[in-house]
């Protein structure tokens, strides 16, 4: 039926179109994908934990039994109300099941599917973009501009003003994953409860010593070619509750940063100048490490590393039970490549 912007999800929930039988939420921002899926499911069923009106299915389960999707969607709730069929890891199994179901869909149940990144050539994405009874909701990682808006809107929701320097510092600290951002902002709001505004000191007290700085340490170890340190920090961060997927995503973001800095360094003829003038700014204590990385990684090497990480991210979604092993293997591979690049230049 249409491609729905993520910012339009609330409007869809408030005034759902009965002609829509299924919604596909996809993209690189797993936090935003899950956030919008939860909103839509709650809007349909009223409660995420309702055993009668919320049915959770996996892509693997539908791959084993494609008919189950139609059976669940066409079942009538024992307690009344609409049913939500919530599908995680949507892929080939879901595509086969939903393609058959949409031909005969005649109930008020709503299928809500979470998927990862889908290329334009994806058959699943094409189905949802072209069908008259579906919606596709792409979720892209927050840019610094959209992160600025997310912070402002969240603080306004908590009835808190935020000082400009505190706002800027949050944009530096927070990553592009929406779920992590929401969690950090909620923690900050609780810390500032009873105050009128959020100061830079508040941000540094609550978020300045977060795992984000340790993630930077791990990322820098990977791209400096220090495999031992990278593995050690990966283990510590994982034990501390940081998901392997998030670590992969942060490494992928760093690659994008290095690519931009590499182009700037080529234009200016000086890596140090490129790093020191980077926007958003790089924390001054980290700048020497990033400058060294630019001497190790050429653009073609970064493109190969980007492919390695995107493949690993896709594999973690396909095999979530192996997420830590897949992530550690990919990051260790990059660290060894960096080590080889460094030795070749010495």
XYZ file of N, CA and C in Angstrom, residues 7 58 62 86 109 118 121 124 135 138 141 146 174 211 229 243 251 276 294 298 313 338-339:
69
model
N 8.304 8.183 11.527
C 7.681 9.256 12.309
C 6.161 9.274 12.165
N 8.600 -16.903 14.947
C 9.920 -16.638 14.376
C 9.924 -17.013 12.898
N 8.079 -20.323 10.827
C 7.267 -20.199 9.616
C 7.912 -20.918 8.449
N 3.044 -11.268 15.850
C 4.322 -10.555 15.928
C 5.437 -11.497 15.483
N -7.108 -9.269 12.155
C -5.800 -9.463 12.785
C -4.747 -8.660 12.019
N 17.151 -4.710 4.417
C 16.647 -5.340 3.199
C 17.027 -4.475 2.003
N 16.342 -4.871 -3.855
C 16.018 -6.068 -4.633
C 15.296 -7.133 -3.813
N 10.815 -9.640 -0.236
C 9.943 -9.338 0.904
C 9.619 -7.847 0.944
N 1.941 -2.371 4.748
C 2.749 -1.168 4.937
C 4.194 -1.584 5.171
N 10.592 1.606 6.914
C 12.050 1.534 7.024
C 12.553 2.315 8.233
N 19.446 4.311 10.866
C 20.175 4.748 12.049
C 20.073 6.262 12.200
N 19.044 13.883 13.411
C 17.848 13.262 13.977
C 18.051 12.934 15.450
N 26.030 9.608 22.692
C 25.055 8.606 22.280
C 25.344 8.113 20.875
N 29.394 2.805 29.108
C 30.155 1.814 28.357
C 30.546 2.332 26.986
N 43.899 -7.153 22.939
C 43.135 -6.138 23.666
C 41.693 -6.100 23.182
N 25.226 -5.844 24.001
C 24.982 -6.912 23.033
C 26.062 -6.925 21.957
N 31.216 -0.654 15.496
C 32.391 -0.821 14.636
C 32.068 -0.394 13.208
N 41.275 16.573 13.569
C 41.046 17.675 14.508
C 39.901 18.588 14.086
N 44.090 5.854 10.453
C 44.045 6.331 9.070
C 45.314 5.965 8.311
N 43.478 1.817 4.286
C 43.168 2.505 3.039
C 41.667 2.370 2.761
N 26.621 -8.985 10.874
C 25.359 -8.492 11.431
C 24.190 -9.301 10.893
N 44.135 -5.440 10.332
C 44.806 -4.192 10.690
C 46.260 -4.451 11.062
N 46.481 -5.537 11.786
C 47.846 -5.898 12.174
C 48.698 -6.173 10.939
